[in-house]
Short mmCIF file of C-alpha atoms and ligand atoms in Angstrom, two decimals:
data_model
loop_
_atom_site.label_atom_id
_atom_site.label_comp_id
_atom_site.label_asym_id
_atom_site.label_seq_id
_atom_site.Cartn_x
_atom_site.Cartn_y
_atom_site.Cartn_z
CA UNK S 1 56.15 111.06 68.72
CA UNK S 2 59.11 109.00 68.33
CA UNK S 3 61.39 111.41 67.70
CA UNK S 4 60.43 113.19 70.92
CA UNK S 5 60.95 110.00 72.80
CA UNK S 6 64.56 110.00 71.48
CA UNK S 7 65.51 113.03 71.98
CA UNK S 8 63.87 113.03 75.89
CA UNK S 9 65.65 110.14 76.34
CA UNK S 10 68.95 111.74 74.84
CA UNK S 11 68.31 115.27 77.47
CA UNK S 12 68.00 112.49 79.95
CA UNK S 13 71.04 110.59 79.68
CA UNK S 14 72.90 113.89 79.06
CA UNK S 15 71.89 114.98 82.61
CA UNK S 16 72.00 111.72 83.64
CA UNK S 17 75.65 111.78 82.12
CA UNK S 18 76.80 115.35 84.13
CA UNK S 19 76.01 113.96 87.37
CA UNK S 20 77.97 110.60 86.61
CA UNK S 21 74.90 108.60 87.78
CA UNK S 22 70.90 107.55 86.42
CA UNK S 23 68.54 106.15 88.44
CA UNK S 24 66.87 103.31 85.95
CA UNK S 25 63.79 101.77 86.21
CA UNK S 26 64.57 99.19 89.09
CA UNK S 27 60.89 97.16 88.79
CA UNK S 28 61.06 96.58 84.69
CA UNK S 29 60.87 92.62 84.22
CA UNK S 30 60.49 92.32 88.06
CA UNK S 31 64.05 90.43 88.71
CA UNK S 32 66.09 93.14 89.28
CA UNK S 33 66.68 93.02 93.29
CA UNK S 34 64.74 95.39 95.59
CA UNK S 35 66.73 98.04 96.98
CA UNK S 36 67.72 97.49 100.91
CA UNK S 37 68.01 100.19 103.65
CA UNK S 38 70.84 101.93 103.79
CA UNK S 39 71.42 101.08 107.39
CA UNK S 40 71.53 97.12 106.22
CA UNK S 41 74.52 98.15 103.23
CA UNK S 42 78.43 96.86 103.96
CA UNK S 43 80.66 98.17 102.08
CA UNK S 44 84.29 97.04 102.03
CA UNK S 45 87.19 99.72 101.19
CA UNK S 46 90.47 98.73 100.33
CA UNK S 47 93.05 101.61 100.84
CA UNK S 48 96.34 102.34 99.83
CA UNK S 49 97.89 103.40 102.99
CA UNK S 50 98.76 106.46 104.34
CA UNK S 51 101.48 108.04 102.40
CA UNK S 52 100.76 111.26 102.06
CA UNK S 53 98.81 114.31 103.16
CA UNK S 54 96.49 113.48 100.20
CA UNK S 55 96.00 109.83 101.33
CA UNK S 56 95.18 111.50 105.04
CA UNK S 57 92.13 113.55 103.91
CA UNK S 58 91.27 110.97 101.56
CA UNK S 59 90.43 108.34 103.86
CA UNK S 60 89.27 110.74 106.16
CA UNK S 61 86.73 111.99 103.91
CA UNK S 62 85.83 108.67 102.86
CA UNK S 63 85.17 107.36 106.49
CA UNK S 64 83.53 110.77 107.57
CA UNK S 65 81.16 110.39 104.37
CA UNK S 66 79.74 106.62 105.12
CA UNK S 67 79.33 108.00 108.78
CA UNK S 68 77.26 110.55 107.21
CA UNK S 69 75.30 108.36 105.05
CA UNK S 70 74.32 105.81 107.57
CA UNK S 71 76.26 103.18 105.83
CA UNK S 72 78.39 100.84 107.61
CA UNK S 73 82.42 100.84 106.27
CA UNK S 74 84.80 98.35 106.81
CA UNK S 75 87.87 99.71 106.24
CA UNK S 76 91.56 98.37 105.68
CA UNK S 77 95.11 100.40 104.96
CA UNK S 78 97.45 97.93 102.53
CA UNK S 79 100.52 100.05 103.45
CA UNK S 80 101.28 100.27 100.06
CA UNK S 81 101.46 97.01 99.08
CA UNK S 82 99.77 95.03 96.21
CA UNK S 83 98.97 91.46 97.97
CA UNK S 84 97.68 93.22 101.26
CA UNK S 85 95.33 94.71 99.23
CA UNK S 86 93.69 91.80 97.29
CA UNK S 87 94.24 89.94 101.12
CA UNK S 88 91.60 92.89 102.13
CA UNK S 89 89.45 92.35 99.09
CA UNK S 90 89.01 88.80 99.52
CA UNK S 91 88.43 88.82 103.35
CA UNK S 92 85.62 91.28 101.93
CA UNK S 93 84.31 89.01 99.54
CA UNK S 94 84.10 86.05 102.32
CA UNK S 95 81.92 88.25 104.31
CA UNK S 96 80.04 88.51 101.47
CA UNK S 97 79.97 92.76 101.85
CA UNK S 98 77.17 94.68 99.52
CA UNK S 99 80.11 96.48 97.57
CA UNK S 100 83.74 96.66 97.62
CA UNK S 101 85.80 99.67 96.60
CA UNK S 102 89.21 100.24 96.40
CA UNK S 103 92.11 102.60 95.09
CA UNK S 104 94.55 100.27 93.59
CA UNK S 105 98.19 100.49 94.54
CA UNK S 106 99.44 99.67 91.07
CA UNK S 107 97.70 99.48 87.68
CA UNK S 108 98.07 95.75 86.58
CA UNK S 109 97.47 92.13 88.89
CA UNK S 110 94.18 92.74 89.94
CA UNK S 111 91.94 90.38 86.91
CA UNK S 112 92.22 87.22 89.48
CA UNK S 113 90.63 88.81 92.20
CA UNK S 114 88.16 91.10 90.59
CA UNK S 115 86.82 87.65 89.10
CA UNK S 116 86.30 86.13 92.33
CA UNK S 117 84.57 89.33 93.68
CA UNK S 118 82.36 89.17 90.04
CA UNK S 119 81.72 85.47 90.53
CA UNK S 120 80.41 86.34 93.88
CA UNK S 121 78.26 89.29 92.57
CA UNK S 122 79.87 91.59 94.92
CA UNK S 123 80.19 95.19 92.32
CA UNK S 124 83.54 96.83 92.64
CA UNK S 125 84.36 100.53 92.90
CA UNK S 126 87.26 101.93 91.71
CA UNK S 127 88.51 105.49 93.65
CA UNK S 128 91.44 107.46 92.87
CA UNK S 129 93.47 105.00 90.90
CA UNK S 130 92.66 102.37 87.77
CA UNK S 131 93.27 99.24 87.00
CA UNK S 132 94.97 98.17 83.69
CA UNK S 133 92.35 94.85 82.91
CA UNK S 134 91.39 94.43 79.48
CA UNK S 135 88.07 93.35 81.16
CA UNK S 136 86.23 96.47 81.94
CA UNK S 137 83.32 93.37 83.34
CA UNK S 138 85.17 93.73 86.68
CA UNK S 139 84.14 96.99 87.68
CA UNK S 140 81.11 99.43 87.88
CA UNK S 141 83.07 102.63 87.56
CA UNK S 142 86.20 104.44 88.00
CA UNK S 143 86.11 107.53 90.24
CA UNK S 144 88.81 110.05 90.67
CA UNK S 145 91.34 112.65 88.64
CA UNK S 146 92.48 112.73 85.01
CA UNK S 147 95.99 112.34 85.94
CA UNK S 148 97.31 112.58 81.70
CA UNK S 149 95.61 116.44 82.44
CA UNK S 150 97.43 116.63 85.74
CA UNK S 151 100.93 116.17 84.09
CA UNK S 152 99.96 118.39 80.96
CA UNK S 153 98.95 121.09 82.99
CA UNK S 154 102.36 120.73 85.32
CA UNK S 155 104.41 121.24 81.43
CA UNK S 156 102.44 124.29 80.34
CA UNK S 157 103.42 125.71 83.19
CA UNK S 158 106.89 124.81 82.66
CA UNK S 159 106.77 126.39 79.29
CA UNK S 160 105.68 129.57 80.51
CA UNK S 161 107.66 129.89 83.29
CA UNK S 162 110.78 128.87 81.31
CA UNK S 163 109.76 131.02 77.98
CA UNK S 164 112.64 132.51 77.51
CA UNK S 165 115.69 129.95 78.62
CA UNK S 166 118.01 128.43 76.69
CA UNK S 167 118.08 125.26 78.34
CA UNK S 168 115.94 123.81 81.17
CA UNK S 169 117.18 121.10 83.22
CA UNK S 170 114.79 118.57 84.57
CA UNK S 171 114.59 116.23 87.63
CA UNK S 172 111.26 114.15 88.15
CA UNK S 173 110.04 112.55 91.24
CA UNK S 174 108.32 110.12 90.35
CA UNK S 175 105.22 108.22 92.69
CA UNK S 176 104.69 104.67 93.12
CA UNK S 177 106.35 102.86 90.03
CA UNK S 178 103.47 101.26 88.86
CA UNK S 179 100.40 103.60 89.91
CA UNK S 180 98.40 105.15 87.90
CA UNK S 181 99.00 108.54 88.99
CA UNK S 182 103.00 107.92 88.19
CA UNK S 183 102.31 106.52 85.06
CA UNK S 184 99.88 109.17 83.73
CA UNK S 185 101.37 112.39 85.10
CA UNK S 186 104.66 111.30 83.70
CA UNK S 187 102.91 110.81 80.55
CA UNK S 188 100.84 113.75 80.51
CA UNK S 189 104.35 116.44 81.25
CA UNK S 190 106.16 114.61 78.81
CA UNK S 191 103.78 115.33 76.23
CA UNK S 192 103.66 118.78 76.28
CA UNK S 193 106.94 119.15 76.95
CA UNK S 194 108.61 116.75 74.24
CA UNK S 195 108.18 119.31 71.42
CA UNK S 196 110.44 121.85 73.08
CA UNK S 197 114.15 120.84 72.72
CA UNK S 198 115.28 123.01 75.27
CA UNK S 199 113.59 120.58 78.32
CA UNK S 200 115.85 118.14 79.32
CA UNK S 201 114.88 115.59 81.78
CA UNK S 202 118.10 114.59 83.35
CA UNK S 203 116.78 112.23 86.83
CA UNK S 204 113.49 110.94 86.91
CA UNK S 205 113.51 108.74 90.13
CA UNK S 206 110.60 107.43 92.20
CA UNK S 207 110.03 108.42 95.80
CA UNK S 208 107.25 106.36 96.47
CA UNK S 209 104.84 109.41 97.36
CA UNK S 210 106.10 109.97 100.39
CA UNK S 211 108.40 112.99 102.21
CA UNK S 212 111.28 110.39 103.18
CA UNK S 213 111.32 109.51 99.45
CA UNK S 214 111.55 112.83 98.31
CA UNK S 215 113.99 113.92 100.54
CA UNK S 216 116.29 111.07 100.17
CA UNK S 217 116.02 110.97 96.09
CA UNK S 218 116.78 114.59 96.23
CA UNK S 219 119.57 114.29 98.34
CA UNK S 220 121.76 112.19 95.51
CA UNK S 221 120.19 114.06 92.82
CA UNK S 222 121.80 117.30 94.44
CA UNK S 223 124.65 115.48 94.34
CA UNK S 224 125.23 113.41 91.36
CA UNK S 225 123.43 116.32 89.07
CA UNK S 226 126.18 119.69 88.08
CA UNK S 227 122.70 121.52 87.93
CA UNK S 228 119.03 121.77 88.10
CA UNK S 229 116.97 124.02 87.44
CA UNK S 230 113.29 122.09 88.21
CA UNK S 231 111.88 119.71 90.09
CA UNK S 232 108.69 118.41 88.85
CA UNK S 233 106.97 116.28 91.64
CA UNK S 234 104.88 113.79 91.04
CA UNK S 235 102.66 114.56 94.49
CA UNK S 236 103.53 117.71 97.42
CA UNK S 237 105.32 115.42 99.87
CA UNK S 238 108.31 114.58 97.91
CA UNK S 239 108.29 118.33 96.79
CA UNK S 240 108.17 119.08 100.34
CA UNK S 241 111.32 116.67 101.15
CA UNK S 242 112.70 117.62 98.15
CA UNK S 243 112.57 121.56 100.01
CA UNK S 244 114.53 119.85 102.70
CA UNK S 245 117.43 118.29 100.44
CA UNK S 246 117.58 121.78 98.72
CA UNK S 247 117.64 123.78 101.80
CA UNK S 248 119.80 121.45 103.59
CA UNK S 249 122.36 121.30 100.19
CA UNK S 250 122.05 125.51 100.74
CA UNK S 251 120.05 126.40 97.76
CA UNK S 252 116.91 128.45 98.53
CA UNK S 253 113.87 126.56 96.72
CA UNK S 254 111.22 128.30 94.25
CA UNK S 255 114.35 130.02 93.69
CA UNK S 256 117.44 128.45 92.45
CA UNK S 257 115.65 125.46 92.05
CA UNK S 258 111.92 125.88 91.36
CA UNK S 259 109.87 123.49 91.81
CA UNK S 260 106.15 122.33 90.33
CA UNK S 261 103.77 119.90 92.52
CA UNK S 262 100.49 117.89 92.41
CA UNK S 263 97.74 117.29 95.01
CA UNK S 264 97.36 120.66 96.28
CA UNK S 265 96.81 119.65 100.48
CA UNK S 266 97.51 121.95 103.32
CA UNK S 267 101.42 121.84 103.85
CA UNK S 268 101.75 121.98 100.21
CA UNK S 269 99.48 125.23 99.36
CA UNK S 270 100.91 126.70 102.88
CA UNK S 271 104.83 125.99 100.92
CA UNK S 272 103.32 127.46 97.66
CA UNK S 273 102.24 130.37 99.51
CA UNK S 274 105.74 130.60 101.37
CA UNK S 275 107.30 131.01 98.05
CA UNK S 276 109.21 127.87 98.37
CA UNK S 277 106.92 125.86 95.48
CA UNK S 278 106.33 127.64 92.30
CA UNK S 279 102.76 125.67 90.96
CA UNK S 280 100.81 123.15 92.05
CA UNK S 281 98.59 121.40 90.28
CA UNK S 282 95.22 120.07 92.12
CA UNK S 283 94.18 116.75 92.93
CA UNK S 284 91.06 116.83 95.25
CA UNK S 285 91.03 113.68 97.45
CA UNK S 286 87.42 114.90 98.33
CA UNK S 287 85.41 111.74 96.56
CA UNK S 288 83.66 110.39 99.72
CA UNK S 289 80.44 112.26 98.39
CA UNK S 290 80.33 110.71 94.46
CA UNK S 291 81.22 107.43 95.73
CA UNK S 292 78.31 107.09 98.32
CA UNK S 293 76.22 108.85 95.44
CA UNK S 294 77.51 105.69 93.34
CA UNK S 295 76.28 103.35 96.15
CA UNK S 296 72.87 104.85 96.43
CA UNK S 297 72.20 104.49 92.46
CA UNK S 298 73.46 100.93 92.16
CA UNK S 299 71.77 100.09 95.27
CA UNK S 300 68.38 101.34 93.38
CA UNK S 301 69.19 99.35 90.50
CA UNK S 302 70.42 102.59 88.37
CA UNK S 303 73.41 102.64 86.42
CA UNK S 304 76.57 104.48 86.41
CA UNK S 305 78.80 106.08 84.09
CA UNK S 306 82.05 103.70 83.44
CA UNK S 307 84.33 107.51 84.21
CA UNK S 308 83.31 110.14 86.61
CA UNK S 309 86.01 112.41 86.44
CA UNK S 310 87.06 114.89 89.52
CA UNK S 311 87.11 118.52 88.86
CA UNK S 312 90.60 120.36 89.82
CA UNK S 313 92.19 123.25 89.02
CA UNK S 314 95.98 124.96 89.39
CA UNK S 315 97.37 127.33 91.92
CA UNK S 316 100.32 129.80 91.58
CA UNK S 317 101.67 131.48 94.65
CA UNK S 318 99.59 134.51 94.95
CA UNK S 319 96.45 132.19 94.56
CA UNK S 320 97.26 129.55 97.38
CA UNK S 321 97.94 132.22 99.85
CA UNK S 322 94.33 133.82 99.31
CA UNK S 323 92.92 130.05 98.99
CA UNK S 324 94.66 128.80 102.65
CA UNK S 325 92.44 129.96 105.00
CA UNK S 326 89.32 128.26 103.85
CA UNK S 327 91.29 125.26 103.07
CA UNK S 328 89.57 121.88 104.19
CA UNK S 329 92.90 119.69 104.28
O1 GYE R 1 98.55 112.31 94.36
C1 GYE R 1 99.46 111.09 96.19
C2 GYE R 1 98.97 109.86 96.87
O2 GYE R 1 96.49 108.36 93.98
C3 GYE R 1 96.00 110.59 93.43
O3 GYE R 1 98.40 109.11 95.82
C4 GYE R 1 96.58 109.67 94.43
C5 GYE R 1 98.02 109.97 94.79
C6 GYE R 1 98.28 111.35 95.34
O4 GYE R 1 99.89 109.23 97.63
O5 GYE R 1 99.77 112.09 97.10
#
């Protein structure tokens, strides 16, 4: 009999485990607070601006996703930058908000705030980015990509492309030096590349995730680098101002230069598909959904999995053109 228990209770936190979420018991011992209408939940969100195409339909789908839910959002854009960010979270915490989540702009600086958010039992959220704490106390669950896969996948498809070259020269664009996205894909491409001698990262330079960036980093890189033969991009809008340098230095890109993305939104796939990007690599900035279904169990007095990890997947050329038209972003 107890044997069965265990191993119901193991088929239970395995589903339990798929979905990322359990609904527990919210009456056992009788403390644990009752849960309150949806309509009466606040929840603060902390973005990180709007940088990119991926930022766009990220915070679009996040404020189109409370609407949907019935739950009220207040909602602030840091422009990027660290201390307008924890400015956001504490104005959250002095309205004393249900929940607060937030995509942080960089990994580390965030243990002084998260305490006061703790010490005022407001639960945190993480979306899209982590935080580096050694206290893993300060927040219910991080939400969003495995951005170590993200870079490993860019490299494989480096090593395919460039089977049979001698020598492969390198440039990186790098995103926000800091994030967690830079940090990891960086990590993850240099992995799988490292064992092949004939990869050479000459340039790796940030451009801040945005087009400008891209465009302007490329610009001296054209110039200060005898030659290149990829550009591996860190997100699709410095690839896509990265196009610009190239086109504008009179190279044809995908071509003499070719060049490997991440993210995977609209004016990237539609560049893919125009032959002027060789491979993206998908980031869906889709989580609206998991983190309202996040909400809902901790506002039942469930529990949720520390990780829930975003499915993506890769597109080459032929497969972004026959993906565009349903494309939500
Ligand atoms: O790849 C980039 C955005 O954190 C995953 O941030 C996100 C990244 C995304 O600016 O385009």
């Amino acid at each position: 009999m107890k044997k069965k228990l265990i191993a119901l209770a193991a088929v239970g936190a395995l589903i339990a485990g798929l979905a990322g979420c359990s609904s527990a018991p919210a009456t056992s011992g009788g403390d644990a607070p009752a849960a309150k209408d949806l309509k009466d939940l606040v929840v603060g969100f902390a973005q990180v601006g709007a940088e990119s195409g991926w930022r766009t339909a990220n915070t679009k789908d996040i404020q189109d996703s409370f609407k949907e839910a019935g739950i009220e959002l207040k909602f602030s854009d840091a422009q990027q930058k660290q201390e307008n960010q924890i400015k956001a979270i504490r104005s959250y915490i002095q309205q004393k908000v249900d929940y607060i989540a937030f995509s942080p702009v960089v990994e580390t600086g965030w243990d002084a705030v998260l305490n006061e958010a703790k010490a005022a039992g407001i639960p945190v959220i993480l979306t899209d980015r982590a935080v580096d704490s050694k206290d893993e106390s300060l927040y219910k669950t991080f939400l969003g990509s495995d951005f170590v896969a993200e870079g490993k996948k860019a490299g494989e498809w480096a090593k395919t492309e460039f089977a049979d070259a001698d020598s492969v020269k390198v440039v990186q664009l790098e995103g926000t030096t800091g994030a967690a996205p830079a940090i990891d894909r960086a990590e993850g491409f240099a992995d799988v590349i490292k064992g092949d001698k004939k990869f050479d990262i000459v340039a790796s330079q940030t451009g801040d995730f945005t087009r400008a960036g891209g465009r302007q980093v490329m610009e001296a890189l054209l110039k200060s680098q005898p030659h290149i033969d990829l550009v591996y991009s860190h997100n699709d809008d410095m690839g896509l101002g990265a196009i610009e340098a190239i086109e504008a230095a009179g190279l044809t890109p995908g071509k003499d230069i070719k060049i490997i993305t991440v993210d995977a939104v609209h004016d990237g796939m539609q560049a893919l598909a125009d032959g002027k990007i060789n491979f993206i690599v998908e980031c869906s900035p889709l989580l609206g959904k998991q983190l309202i279904d996040v909400i809902k169990t901790l506002n039942e007095g469930g529990t949720v999995e520390k990780r829930i990890v975003t499915e993506e997947t890769t597109f080459t050329q032929e497969q972004a053109a026959e993906a565009l038209p349903d494309r939500k972003y």
